[in-house]
Amino acid sequence: MESQDDGELVRRARRGDEFAFGVLVERYQRAAYAVAYSVTGRHEDAEDAAQESFLVALRRLEECRSPERFAGWLMTIVRNRARNLVRRESLRETDQVPAAASSSTPTPDRVTESRELRGLLREALAGLPEMQREIVLLHDLEGWKHREIAERLGLPPGTVRSHLHFARKALREVLSASPQDADRRSGK
Amino acid sequence: MSHGRKVQDSATDELGRDMAVAELLGPLSPEVDDPSYWMRFKTRVMRGASGELARRRLMADVTVGDVLVSWARAVVPTAVLAAALAGLMLMRAHVAPAATPARVEELLVAGMESETIPATLSRSETETQIAFASERF
């Protein structure tokens, strides 16, 4: 089933095939989260946006004119949902809730370190343009290839490469200058 | 800044994944703290999608063929019956009395009461127009 192409899975999901839709969710949940995170910069919002996007995509599956390009279509929905969420949140002006603690109850030290690192990463990512954030997360966090990103997001491969280059450079500069990163690396 | 240089010099394959950046970004993945995160993510999405998927299954069951068959089941017999009735009416309309050639005797007595000629003639002279006319003639 994993080897089935998106087009076939989308066509089956249109007929209400739960298994096919499940495969699509499993295949793109990480990427959807990464794209949502690149917009919102917050775990909770990224999670909400990504989950809602799958449901919106299912309801509008007939609007996906090229089922083979489902991923790109889905990422557009995710991006729009995430942007709407950010807009709503900014209107509400709510305080940012710290990242949710895990269910696997890590040690307090690890939680602190993880939170600090996340905060730092969030700052570093926030300094990047949205497209660079999205591409670097898809590529270096989710493992998508240049070609896949270009095809799925409908961007020229050169643009993807360029965004990735600048994003990596900026991230390295910010993160390598931080004492936490230095400690973390020297500890390893 | 020397540390920054070290990071920049780390293994970077422009066509592949930058492992240094990937390592740095790693903590952003929700599964770092919760290995079952993606499983629960999928479960939540599937739960939310169950209604829509059920609706789609129902719609998929009713195919275009099914709609046509159910439509045909009601419409075709009605159409056949209507056609039969119309045909019958047309046939009846065409069964008009055939125009038979009129004979000379019939033309002569046409419009006259069915009485014998002597009976007609025996009436008084003023009784009918026909008698008066016959007298003059």
Short mmCIF file of C-alpha atoms in Angstrom, two decimals:
data_model
loop_
_atom_site.label_atom_id
_atom_site.label_comp_id
_atom_site.label_asym_id
_atom_site.label_seq_id
_atom_site.Cartn_x
_atom_site.Cartn_y
_atom_site.Cartn_z
CA MET A 1 0.00 0.00 0.00
CA GLU A 2 2.87 2.37 0.85
CA SER A 3 4.11 2.05 -2.71
CA GLN A 4 0.76 3.13 -4.14
CA ASP A 5 0.94 6.52 -5.77
CA ASP A 6 -0.93 9.50 -4.43
CA GLY A 7 -3.26 9.64 -7.41
CA GLU A 8 -4.66 6.19 -6.76
CA LEU A 9 -4.93 6.83 -3.03
CA VAL A 10 -6.77 10.09 -3.60
CA ARG A 11 -9.20 8.42 -5.99
CA ARG A 12 -9.90 5.74 -3.43
CA ALA A 13 -10.26 8.26 -0.61
CA ARG A 14 -12.83 10.07 -2.73
CA ARG A 15 -14.92 6.94 -2.59
CA GLY A 16 -14.56 6.89 1.19
CA ASP A 17 -11.74 4.36 1.43
CA GLU A 18 -10.56 4.79 5.00
CA PHE A 19 -7.38 2.83 4.49
CA ALA A 20 -6.30 4.91 1.49
CA PHE A 21 -6.93 8.15 3.35
CA GLY A 22 -5.02 6.76 6.32
CA VAL A 23 -2.00 6.11 4.09
CA LEU A 24 -2.12 9.68 2.83
CA VAL A 25 -2.29 11.01 6.38
CA GLU A 26 0.62 8.84 7.46
CA ARG A 27 2.63 9.82 4.41
CA TYR A 28 2.21 13.59 4.79
CA GLN A 29 1.51 14.27 8.45
CA ARG A 30 5.14 15.17 9.19
CA ALA A 31 5.43 17.45 6.19
CA ALA A 32 2.09 19.09 6.98
CA TYR A 33 3.25 19.72 10.51
CA ALA A 34 6.58 21.13 9.29
CA VAL A 35 4.86 23.50 6.87
CA ALA A 36 2.38 24.59 9.54
CA TYR A 37 5.21 25.07 12.00
CA SER A 38 7.14 27.17 9.53
CA VAL A 39 4.16 29.55 9.48
CA THR A 40 2.99 29.52 13.09
CA GLY A 41 6.25 28.86 14.91
CA ARG A 42 4.29 27.17 17.66
CA HIS A 43 3.75 23.49 18.25
CA GLU A 44 0.09 23.71 19.29
CA ASP A 45 -0.88 25.89 16.35
CA ALA A 46 1.09 23.78 13.90
CA GLU A 47 -0.62 20.66 15.18
CA ASP A 48 -4.09 22.21 14.92
CA ALA A 49 -3.44 23.61 11.46
CA ALA A 50 -2.01 20.34 10.16
CA GLN A 51 -4.85 18.23 11.53
CA GLU A 52 -7.55 20.59 10.32
CA SER A 53 -5.92 20.71 6.92
CA PHE A 54 -6.29 16.97 6.45
CA LEU A 55 -9.98 17.23 7.24
CA VAL A 56 -10.44 20.21 4.93
CA ALA A 57 -8.54 18.35 2.22
CA LEU A 58 -10.84 15.35 2.60
CA ARG A 59 -13.94 17.50 2.34
CA ARG A 60 -12.59 19.23 -0.77
CA LEU A 61 -10.98 16.22 -2.38
CA GLU A 62 -12.90 16.79 -5.61
CA GLU A 63 -11.15 20.15 -5.95
CA CYS A 64 -7.77 18.41 -6.18
CA ARG A 65 -7.58 18.50 -9.97
CA SER A 66 -4.33 16.57 -10.17
CA PRO A 67 -4.53 13.77 -7.61
CA GLU A 68 -0.92 12.89 -8.44
CA ARG A 69 0.04 16.27 -7.00
CA PHE A 70 -1.89 15.81 -3.81
CA ALA A 71 1.07 16.74 -1.60
CA GLY A 72 1.51 20.19 -3.11
CA TRP A 73 -2.23 20.82 -2.96
CA LEU A 74 -2.34 19.69 0.67
CA MET A 75 0.60 21.91 1.61
CA THR A 76 -1.21 24.92 0.14
CA ILE A 77 -4.17 24.15 2.39
CA VAL A 78 -1.86 23.72 5.38
CA ARG A 79 -0.13 27.03 4.68
CA ASN A 80 -3.43 28.88 4.37
CA ARG A 81 -4.89 27.28 7.50
CA ALA A 82 -1.75 28.13 9.45
CA ARG A 83 -1.78 31.72 8.24
CA ASN A 84 -5.43 32.08 9.22
CA LEU A 85 -4.63 30.65 12.62
CA VAL A 86 -1.78 33.11 13.12
CA ARG A 87 -4.05 35.97 12.05
CA ARG A 88 -6.73 34.88 14.52
CA GLU A 89 -4.18 34.41 17.26
CA SER A 90 -2.66 37.81 16.69
CA LEU A 91 -6.10 39.35 16.89
CA ARG A 92 -6.72 37.64 20.19
CA GLU A 93 -3.27 38.58 21.44
CA THR A 94 -3.06 35.56 23.64
CA ASP A 95 0.06 34.74 25.57
CA GLN A 96 2.17 32.01 24.19
CA VAL A 97 1.77 28.74 26.02
CA PRO A 98 5.03 26.89 26.57
CA ALA A 99 5.56 23.82 24.45
CA ALA A 100 3.55 20.90 25.79
CA ALA A 101 5.34 18.52 28.03
CA SER A 102 5.74 15.04 26.74
CA SER A 103 3.82 12.01 27.80
CA SER A 104 7.04 10.09 28.19
CA THR A 105 7.92 12.13 31.31
CA PRO A 106 11.51 13.16 30.58
CA THR A 107 13.77 14.36 33.38
CA PRO A 108 13.50 18.00 34.48
CA ASP A 109 16.98 18.74 33.14
CA ARG A 110 16.09 17.34 29.77
CA VAL A 111 12.85 19.28 29.68
CA THR A 112 14.68 22.51 30.48
CA GLU A 113 17.35 21.86 27.92
CA SER A 114 14.81 20.88 25.33
CA ARG A 115 12.75 23.98 26.00
CA GLU A 116 15.78 26.23 25.79
CA LEU A 117 16.86 24.67 22.57
CA ARG A 118 13.37 24.89 21.15
CA GLY A 119 13.19 28.53 22.13
CA LEU A 120 16.47 29.16 20.41
CA LEU A 121 15.41 27.29 17.32
CA ARG A 122 12.13 29.13 17.26
CA GLU A 123 14.00 32.42 17.36
CA ALA A 124 16.40 31.32 14.66
CA LEU A 125 13.58 30.13 12.43
CA ALA A 126 11.54 33.23 13.10
CA GLY A 127 14.32 35.27 11.55
CA LEU A 128 13.94 33.42 8.26
CA PRO A 129 11.45 34.24 5.53
CA GLU A 130 8.47 31.87 5.57
CA MET A 131 9.45 30.07 2.39
CA GLN A 132 12.98 29.42 3.69
CA ARG A 133 11.58 28.09 6.97
CA GLU A 134 9.26 25.77 5.11
CA ILE A 135 11.94 24.45 2.81
CA VAL A 136 14.57 23.92 5.47
CA LEU A 137 12.08 22.10 7.71
CA LEU A 138 10.86 19.90 4.88
CA HIS A 139 14.37 19.14 3.73
CA ASP A 140 16.46 18.86 6.86
CA LEU A 141 13.80 17.84 9.36
CA GLU A 142 11.45 15.71 7.27
CA GLY A 143 14.01 14.47 4.78
CA TRP A 144 12.28 15.57 1.58
CA LYS A 145 14.59 15.85 -1.39
CA HIS A 146 15.10 19.02 -3.46
CA ARG A 147 13.23 17.47 -6.34
CA GLU A 148 10.30 16.44 -4.15
CA ILE A 149 10.02 19.90 -2.61
CA ALA A 150 10.21 21.55 -6.00
CA GLU A 151 7.58 19.24 -7.49
CA ARG A 152 5.24 19.26 -4.54
CA LEU A 153 5.40 22.95 -3.79
CA GLY A 154 5.46 23.90 -7.45
CA LEU A 155 8.77 25.77 -7.22
CA PRO A 156 11.75 25.74 -9.59
CA PRO A 157 14.51 23.44 -8.25
CA GLY A 158 16.97 26.33 -8.33
CA THR A 159 14.73 28.39 -6.07
CA VAL A 160 14.46 25.52 -3.60
CA ARG A 161 18.20 25.11 -3.55
CA SER A 162 18.76 28.80 -3.08
CA HIS A 163 16.22 29.08 -0.25
CA LEU A 164 17.74 26.07 1.44
CA HIS A 165 21.24 27.46 1.16
CA PHE A 166 20.33 30.79 2.76
CA ALA A 167 18.17 29.18 5.42
CA ARG A 168 20.92 26.79 6.46
CA LYS A 169 23.47 29.56 6.54
CA ALA A 170 21.27 31.76 8.71
CA LEU A 171 20.40 28.90 11.06
CA ARG A 172 24.00 27.86 11.47
CA GLU A 173 25.07 31.39 12.23
CA VAL A 174 22.40 31.94 14.86
CA LEU A 175 22.62 28.54 16.48
CA SER A 176 26.38 28.16 16.45
CA ALA A 177 26.80 31.51 18.19
CA SER A 178 24.63 30.39 21.12
CA PRO A 179 26.32 29.08 24.28
CA GLN A 180 23.70 26.33 24.61
CA ASP A 181 24.62 24.94 21.28
CA ALA A 182 28.30 25.07 22.08
CA ASP A 183 27.71 23.25 25.38
CA ARG A 184 25.47 20.73 23.75
CA ARG A 185 27.96 19.95 21.04
CA SER A 186 31.00 19.86 23.26
CA GLY A 187 29.07 17.56 25.62
CA LYS A 188 28.69 15.12 22.78
CA MET B 1 32.59 32.48 16.45
CA SER B 2 35.10 29.70 16.09
CA HIS B 3 32.35 27.28 17.03
CA GLY B 4 30.21 28.70 14.27
CA ARG B 5 32.97 27.98 11.82
CA LYS B 6 33.08 24.42 13.09
CA VAL B 7 29.39 23.97 12.44
CA GLN B 8 29.68 25.46 8.98
CA ASP B 9 32.44 23.05 8.19
CA SER B 10 30.39 20.06 9.25
CA ALA B 11 29.25 17.52 6.72
CA THR B 12 27.03 19.31 4.29
CA ASP B 13 25.79 17.78 1.14
CA GLU B 14 23.94 20.42 -0.83
CA LEU B 15 22.01 17.72 -2.65
CA GLY B 16 21.31 15.74 0.46
CA ARG B 17 20.34 16.39 4.00
CA ASP B 18 22.51 18.69 6.06
CA MET B 19 23.05 16.48 9.06
CA ALA B 20 24.25 19.35 11.25
CA VAL B 21 21.13 21.39 10.54
CA ALA B 22 18.99 18.28 10.75
CA GLU B 23 20.44 17.61 14.18
CA LEU B 24 19.81 21.16 15.24
CA LEU B 25 16.23 21.04 14.02
CA GLY B 26 15.62 17.63 15.53
CA PRO B 27 14.16 18.93 18.81
CA LEU B 28 11.40 20.65 16.87
CA SER B 29 9.94 17.30 15.92
CA PRO B 30 7.12 16.40 18.32
CA GLU B 31 8.20 12.78 18.41
CA VAL B 32 11.39 13.72 20.25
CA ASP B 33 9.42 13.95 23.47
CA ASP B 34 6.64 11.62 22.47
CA PRO B 35 7.51 8.62 20.29
CA SER B 36 3.84 7.78 19.75
CA TYR B 37 3.02 11.33 18.67
CA TRP B 38 2.48 10.59 14.97
CA MET B 39 0.37 7.56 15.70
CA ARG B 40 -1.91 9.68 17.87
CA PHE B 41 -1.88 12.44 15.28
CA LYS B 42 -3.15 10.02 12.65
CA THR B 43 -5.73 8.57 15.03
CA ARG B 44 -7.12 12.04 15.74
CA VAL B 45 -7.29 12.91 12.05
CA MET B 46 -8.96 9.60 11.21
CA ARG B 47 -11.49 10.08 14.00
CA GLY B 48 -12.32 13.51 12.65
CA ALA B 49 -12.57 12.16 9.12
CA SER B 50 -14.79 9.17 9.90
CA GLY B 51 -18.06 11.01 9.22
CA GLU B 52 -16.94 12.39 5.89
CA LEU B 53 -15.49 9.03 4.82
CA ALA B 54 -18.76 7.30 5.72
CA ARG B 55 -20.70 9.87 3.71
CA ARG B 56 -18.41 9.30 0.76
CA ARG B 57 -18.82 5.53 0.99
CA LEU B 58 -22.57 5.97 0.96
CA MET B 59 -22.39 8.24 -2.06
CA ALA B 60 -20.05 5.85 -3.82
CA ASP B 61 -22.50 2.99 -3.26
CA VAL B 62 -25.18 4.88 -5.14
CA THR B 63 -23.55 4.86 -8.55
CA VAL B 64 -24.75 6.61 -11.68
CA GLY B 65 -25.96 3.25 -12.95
CA ASP B 66 -28.04 2.78 -9.82
CA VAL B 67 -29.64 6.17 -10.25
CA LEU B 68 -30.43 5.42 -13.90
CA VAL B 69 -31.88 2.00 -13.08
CA SER B 70 -34.10 3.35 -10.31
CA TRP B 71 -35.20 6.16 -12.60
CA ALA B 72 -35.86 3.74 -15.42
CA ARG B 73 -37.86 1.47 -13.13
CA ALA B 74 -40.47 4.17 -12.60
CA VAL B 75 -40.29 6.09 -15.83
CA VAL B 76 -40.09 3.34 -18.45
CA PRO B 77 -43.38 1.54 -17.56
CA THR B 78 -45.18 4.89 -17.37
CA ALA B 79 -43.78 5.90 -20.73
CA VAL B 80 -44.77 2.54 -22.26
CA LEU B 81 -48.30 2.85 -20.90
CA ALA B 82 -48.63 6.41 -22.15
CA ALA B 83 -47.36 5.40 -25.55
CA ALA B 84 -49.84 2.51 -25.73
CA LEU B 85 -52.75 4.79 -24.80
CA ALA B 86 -51.68 7.39 -27.33
CA GLY B 87 -51.40 4.71 -30.02
CA LEU B 88 -54.83 3.39 -29.19
CA MET B 89 -56.36 6.83 -29.40
CA LEU B 90 -54.69 7.50 -32.70
CA MET B 91 -55.95 4.22 -34.07
CA ARG B 92 -59.50 4.97 -32.94
CA ALA B 93 -59.40 8.42 -34.50
CA HIS B 94 -58.43 6.89 -37.81
CA VAL B 95 -61.38 4.44 -37.81
CA ALA B 96 -63.83 7.05 -39.23
CA PRO B 97 -66.78 5.79 -41.34
CA ALA B 98 -65.60 5.09 -44.82
CA ALA B 99 -67.09 7.31 -47.52
CA THR B 100 -69.34 4.97 -49.50
CA PRO B 101 -70.55 6.12 -52.90
CA ALA B 102 -74.13 7.45 -52.73
CA ARG B 103 -76.67 5.95 -55.06
CA VAL B 104 -79.10 8.02 -57.21
CA GLU B 105 -82.26 6.83 -55.36
CA GLU B 106 -80.77 7.75 -52.05
CA LEU B 107 -79.87 11.20 -53.31
CA LEU B 108 -83.47 11.75 -54.51
CA VAL B 109 -85.05 10.89 -51.18
CA ALA B 110 -82.44 12.53 -49.06
CA GLY B 111 -84.03 14.82 -46.53
CA MET B 112 -87.48 13.45 -47.07
CA GLU B 113 -89.42 11.70 -44.37
CA SER B 114 -89.47 8.00 -44.69
CA GLU B 115 -92.99 7.72 -46.02
CA THR B 116 -94.22 6.00 -49.09
CA ILE B 117 -94.95 8.16 -52.11
CA PRO B 118 -98.73 7.46 -52.12
CA ALA B 119 -98.97 8.44 -48.51
CA THR B 120 -97.18 11.65 -49.21
CA LEU B 121 -99.36 12.47 -52.15
CA SER B 122 -102.62 11.67 -50.35
CA ARG B 123 -102.20 14.58 -47.95
CA SER B 124 -104.21 17.74 -48.56
CA GLU B 125 -102.84 20.26 -50.98
CA THR B 126 -102.08 22.84 -48.37
CA GLU B 127 -100.64 20.46 -45.91
CA THR B 128 -97.06 20.57 -46.95
CA GLN B 129 -94.75 22.50 -49.16
CA ILE B 130 -93.87 19.34 -50.97
CA ALA B 131 -97.54 18.68 -51.94
CA PHE B 132 -97.95 22.25 -53.09
CA ALA B 133 -94.81 22.06 -55.12
CA SER B 134 -95.81 18.74 -56.59
CA GLU B 135 -99.21 20.27 -57.58
CA ARG B 136 -97.59 23.11 -59.38
CA PHE B 137 -95.27 20.82 -61.09
#
